[in-house]
Amino acid sequence: MRYLPEFLDRSAQEQVLRDLREAVAQAPLFNPVMPRTGKPFSVRMTNLGPLGWFSDRAGYRYQASHPATGLPWPAIPDSILAVWNGISNYPHPPEACLVNFYGSDAKMGLHQDRDEEDLEAPVVSISLGDTALFRVGGTVRGGKTQSLKLASGDVLILEGPTRLAFHGIDRVINGTSTLLKDGGRINLTLRRVRKP
Ligand code: SIN
Ligand code: MN
C-alpha cells in the first residue's frame, strides 16, 4: 500500500470539489442498499466515468448508467484523472470513479474491492473533507488490521499484493476540515474495471 499524505493541496482540492459539484448536479447522490437484505448503506454515492459501481438487492455490479436518472455517468474530470495519471504506474485510464459521501455518522464495513476483472490495475483513493479513521488488513478476512487517519487531500493506493486488502472506514471525525461547508467527507475511488 502506498500512502501519499497531502498529495492534493488546498487549491487542487477546491478544483476537484468544483468539478464534483457539477457532476453531482447531473448524477445525484443516491442511497445504495445491501444485496439480499436491502439494508441501506450509511454512505450516499454516485459515480463518474464509463462504468459505475452499484449495489442493490440483486447484488454488487458495475453499470454504465445512473440507477435513478438512467443517464450515463458524467465523465471523470481532468482534475481527478490527473491524480491517476500521476501516481498509478498503470498505462490505461480508470473506468470508474466511485464517489462516496460520508455524513457525520457514516462508516463502511471491512471489505475487499473485488468486482473488477482487471486486478493488475491499482485502486486509487482520494480523501476530501473531514478526516476518517481508515482500517486496513491483509487479504484474509479476520486477520490483523491497522488504523490510519485519512485527511483531506490524502491519496492511498492499493496495488500489487495489497490490491485485495480488506479495508473500511470506522468513523469520520467531525470538524477536522473546512473544505466542505457543512462538514462530512468525500472519498473518490478510481478503478480500472475491464482488462484493456
Ligand atoms: C471504499 O472502500 O469504497 C471507500 C474507502 C474510503 O472511504 O476511504
Ligand atoms: Mn473499497
Short mmCIF file of C-alpha atoms and ligand atoms in Angstrom, two decimals:
data_model
loop_
_atom_site.label_atom_id
_atom_site.label_comp_id
_atom_site.label_asym_id
_atom_site.label_seq_id
_atom_site.Cartn_x
_atom_site.Cartn_y
_atom_site.Cartn_z
CA MET A 1 0.00 0.00 0.00
CA ARG A 2 1.23 3.48 -0.80
CA TYR A 3 0.10 6.41 1.34
CA LEU A 4 0.64 9.92 -0.04
CA PRO A 5 -0.42 12.41 2.67
CA GLU A 6 -1.48 15.87 1.41
CA PHE A 7 -0.95 14.81 -2.19
CA LEU A 8 -3.53 17.45 -3.22
CA ASP A 9 -3.00 20.92 -1.82
CA ARG A 10 -5.93 23.12 -0.82
CA SER A 11 -6.35 24.72 -4.24
CA ALA A 12 -6.25 21.32 -6.01
CA GLN A 13 -8.86 20.03 -3.52
CA GLU A 14 -11.07 23.05 -4.27
CA GLN A 15 -10.79 22.40 -8.02
CA VAL A 16 -11.84 18.76 -7.55
CA LEU A 17 -14.75 19.91 -5.40
CA ARG A 18 -15.96 22.39 -8.06
CA ASP A 19 -15.79 19.64 -10.69
CA LEU A 20 -17.65 17.25 -8.39
CA ARG A 21 -20.44 19.76 -7.76
CA GLU A 22 -21.06 19.98 -11.50
CA ALA A 23 -21.05 16.21 -11.90
CA VAL A 24 -23.34 15.59 -8.93
CA ALA A 25 -25.87 18.05 -10.37
CA GLN A 26 -26.18 15.65 -13.34
CA ALA A 27 -25.78 12.40 -11.40
CA PRO A 28 -27.28 12.95 -7.93
CA LEU A 29 -26.09 11.06 -4.86
CA PHE A 30 -28.28 8.03 -4.15
CA ASN A 31 -28.67 5.60 -1.25
CA PRO A 32 -27.48 2.15 -2.22
CA VAL A 33 -28.75 -0.93 -0.36
CA MET A 34 -27.04 -4.20 0.53
CA PRO A 35 -27.55 -7.28 -1.62
CA ARG A 36 -30.35 -9.60 -0.39
CA THR A 37 -31.16 -7.79 2.89
CA GLY A 38 -31.88 -4.39 1.30
CA LYS A 39 -30.28 -2.70 4.31
CA PRO A 40 -29.21 0.84 3.31
CA PHE A 41 -25.53 1.83 3.29
CA SER A 42 -24.74 4.73 5.62
CA VAL A 43 -22.86 6.49 2.79
CA ARG A 44 -24.54 8.09 -0.21
CA MET A 45 -22.90 7.52 -3.57
CA THR A 46 -22.68 8.35 -7.23
CA ASN A 47 -20.14 7.62 -9.97
CA LEU A 48 -18.17 9.25 -12.75
CA GLY A 49 -16.72 7.56 -15.83
CA PRO A 50 -17.86 4.91 -18.31
CA LEU A 51 -18.77 2.46 -15.52
CA GLY A 52 -20.18 2.99 -12.06
CA TRP A 53 -20.16 0.66 -9.06
CA PHE A 54 -23.61 -0.06 -7.74
CA SER A 55 -25.32 -2.24 -5.13
CA ASP A 56 -28.96 -3.24 -4.77
CA ARG A 57 -30.89 -6.33 -3.65
CA ALA A 58 -29.73 -8.16 -6.78
CA GLY A 59 -26.04 -7.75 -5.87
CA TYR A 60 -22.90 -5.69 -6.50
CA ARG A 61 -22.05 -4.76 -10.06
CA TYR A 62 -20.78 -2.15 -12.48
CA GLN A 63 -23.23 -0.46 -14.77
CA ALA A 64 -22.98 2.30 -17.38
CA SER A 65 -25.90 4.44 -16.21
CA HIS A 66 -27.25 6.11 -13.09
CA PRO A 67 -29.92 3.95 -11.41
CA ALA A 68 -32.39 6.83 -10.91
CA THR A 69 -31.89 9.04 -14.00
CA GLY A 70 -30.97 6.24 -16.44
CA LEU A 71 -28.35 8.61 -17.91
CA PRO A 72 -24.70 7.70 -18.49
CA TRP A 73 -22.44 8.70 -15.58
CA PRO A 74 -20.67 12.06 -16.15
CA ALA A 75 -17.07 11.91 -17.40
CA ILE A 76 -14.21 11.81 -14.88
CA PRO A 77 -12.91 15.41 -14.78
CA ASP A 78 -9.26 16.19 -15.58
CA SER A 79 -8.60 17.31 -12.01
CA ILE A 80 -9.27 13.72 -10.86
CA LEU A 81 -7.72 11.93 -13.86
CA ALA A 82 -4.52 13.86 -13.17
CA VAL A 83 -4.14 12.00 -9.85
CA TRP A 84 -4.40 8.59 -11.56
CA ASN A 85 -2.06 9.67 -14.32
CA GLY A 86 0.47 10.96 -11.83
CA ILE A 87 0.69 8.01 -9.47
CA SER A 88 -0.98 4.83 -10.75
CA ASN A 89 2.00 3.41 -12.71
CA TYR A 90 -0.67 1.92 -14.95
CA PRO A 91 -0.80 2.69 -18.69
CA HIS A 92 -4.59 2.80 -19.18
CA PRO A 93 -7.21 5.21 -17.84
CA PRO A 94 -9.54 4.34 -14.97
CA GLU A 95 -13.08 3.36 -15.97
CA ALA A 96 -14.86 4.08 -12.71
CA CYS A 97 -14.70 6.82 -10.13
CA LEU A 98 -16.93 5.94 -7.20
CA VAL A 99 -17.94 8.99 -5.16
CA ASN A 100 -18.85 8.18 -1.55
CA PHE A 101 -20.27 10.89 0.67
CA TYR A 102 -19.97 10.34 4.43
CA GLY A 103 -22.18 12.37 6.76
CA SER A 104 -21.15 12.54 10.41
CA ASP A 105 -22.48 9.07 11.28
CA ALA A 106 -21.47 7.20 8.15
CA LYS A 107 -18.98 4.35 8.10
CA MET A 108 -18.04 1.45 5.86
CA GLY A 109 -17.52 -2.15 6.95
CA LEU A 110 -14.35 -4.09 6.11
CA HIS A 111 -14.48 -5.37 2.54
CA GLN A 112 -12.31 -6.14 -0.46
CA ASP A 113 -12.63 -4.35 -3.82
CA ARG A 114 -13.02 -7.42 -6.00
CA ASP A 115 -15.75 -6.74 -8.53
CA GLU A 116 -13.17 -5.78 -11.16
CA GLU A 117 -11.88 -8.04 -13.91
CA ASP A 118 -8.53 -6.28 -14.05
CA LEU A 119 -6.72 -6.78 -10.76
CA GLU A 120 -3.41 -5.66 -12.29
CA ALA A 121 -4.54 -2.04 -12.05
CA PRO A 122 -4.34 -0.34 -8.66
CA VAL A 123 -7.20 1.15 -6.65
CA VAL A 124 -6.53 4.85 -6.12
CA SER A 125 -8.41 6.58 -3.31
CA ILE A 126 -8.64 10.34 -2.72
CA SER A 127 -9.98 11.78 0.54
CA LEU A 128 -11.63 15.21 0.84
CA GLY A 129 -13.17 16.96 3.83
CA ASP A 130 -13.25 15.63 7.39
CA THR A 131 -10.59 13.13 8.49
CA ALA A 132 -11.60 9.47 8.57
CA LEU A 133 -10.30 6.55 10.58
CA PHE A 134 -9.39 4.04 7.90
CA ARG A 135 -8.79 0.40 8.78
CA VAL A 136 -6.73 -1.91 6.60
CA GLY A 137 -5.78 -5.55 6.94
CA GLY A 138 -4.44 -8.37 4.82
CA THR A 139 -6.18 -10.37 2.14
CA VAL A 140 -7.81 -12.83 4.54
CA ARG A 141 -10.96 -11.88 6.46
CA GLY A 142 -10.46 -11.85 10.22
CA GLY A 143 -6.71 -11.16 10.05
CA LYS A 144 -4.77 -8.44 11.84
CA THR A 145 -5.67 -4.85 10.92
CA GLN A 146 -4.08 -1.42 11.29
CA SER A 147 -5.63 2.04 11.56
CA LEU A 148 -4.66 5.11 9.60
CA LYS A 149 -6.14 8.61 9.58
CA LEU A 150 -7.06 9.84 6.10
CA ALA A 151 -7.24 13.64 5.90
CA SER A 152 -8.36 16.00 3.16
CA GLY A 153 -6.04 15.76 0.14
CA ASP A 154 -4.53 12.41 1.15
CA VAL A 155 -4.20 9.72 -1.52
CA LEU A 156 -3.95 5.99 -0.86
CA ILE A 157 -3.06 3.33 -3.42
CA LEU A 158 -3.88 -0.36 -3.07
CA GLU A 159 -1.67 -2.16 -5.55
CA GLY A 160 0.29 -5.37 -6.09
CA PRO A 161 -0.04 -7.66 -3.07
CA THR A 162 -2.29 -5.10 -1.29
CA ARG A 163 -4.75 -4.72 -4.20
CA LEU A 164 -7.16 -7.10 -2.45
CA ALA A 165 -6.53 -5.95 1.12
CA PHE A 166 -9.58 -5.73 3.38
CA HIS A 167 -10.36 -2.10 4.22
CA GLY A 168 -13.09 0.05 5.65
CA ILE A 169 -13.93 3.28 7.46
CA ASP A 170 -14.53 3.06 11.22
CA ARG A 171 -15.72 6.64 11.52
CA VAL A 172 -15.42 10.21 10.35
CA ILE A 173 -14.07 12.77 12.83
CA ASN A 174 -16.38 15.80 12.72
CA GLY A 175 -14.99 19.29 12.40
CA THR A 176 -11.50 18.31 11.22
CA SER A 177 -11.65 20.12 7.85
CA THR A 178 -13.08 23.36 6.49
CA LEU A 179 -13.20 22.14 2.87
CA LEU A 180 -16.87 21.14 2.90
CA LYS A 181 -19.06 23.97 4.18
CA ASP A 182 -21.44 21.65 6.03
CA GLY A 183 -18.81 19.12 7.08
CA GLY A 184 -18.63 15.45 6.16
CA ARG A 185 -16.22 13.54 3.96
CA ILE A 186 -15.96 12.60 0.32
CA ASN A 187 -13.94 9.63 -0.86
CA LEU A 188 -13.19 9.10 -4.53
CA THR A 189 -12.15 5.61 -5.60
CA LEU A 190 -10.65 5.26 -9.06
CA ARG A 191 -10.57 1.80 -10.62
CA ARG A 192 -9.97 0.03 -13.88
CA VAL A 193 -12.81 -2.48 -14.32
CA ARG A 194 -12.21 -4.39 -17.57
CA LYS A 195 -8.94 -5.73 -18.91
CA PRO A 196 -7.64 -3.27 -21.52
C1 SIN B 1 -14.37 2.39 -0.17
O1 SIN B 1 -13.67 1.43 0.14
O2 SIN B 1 -15.26 2.30 -1.05
C2 SIN B 1 -14.20 3.72 0.48
C3 SIN B 1 -12.97 3.86 1.32
C4 SIN B 1 -12.88 5.24 1.89
O3 SIN B 1 -13.91 5.89 2.09
O4 SIN B 1 -11.76 5.72 2.17
MN MN B 2 -13.38 -0.31 -1.09
#
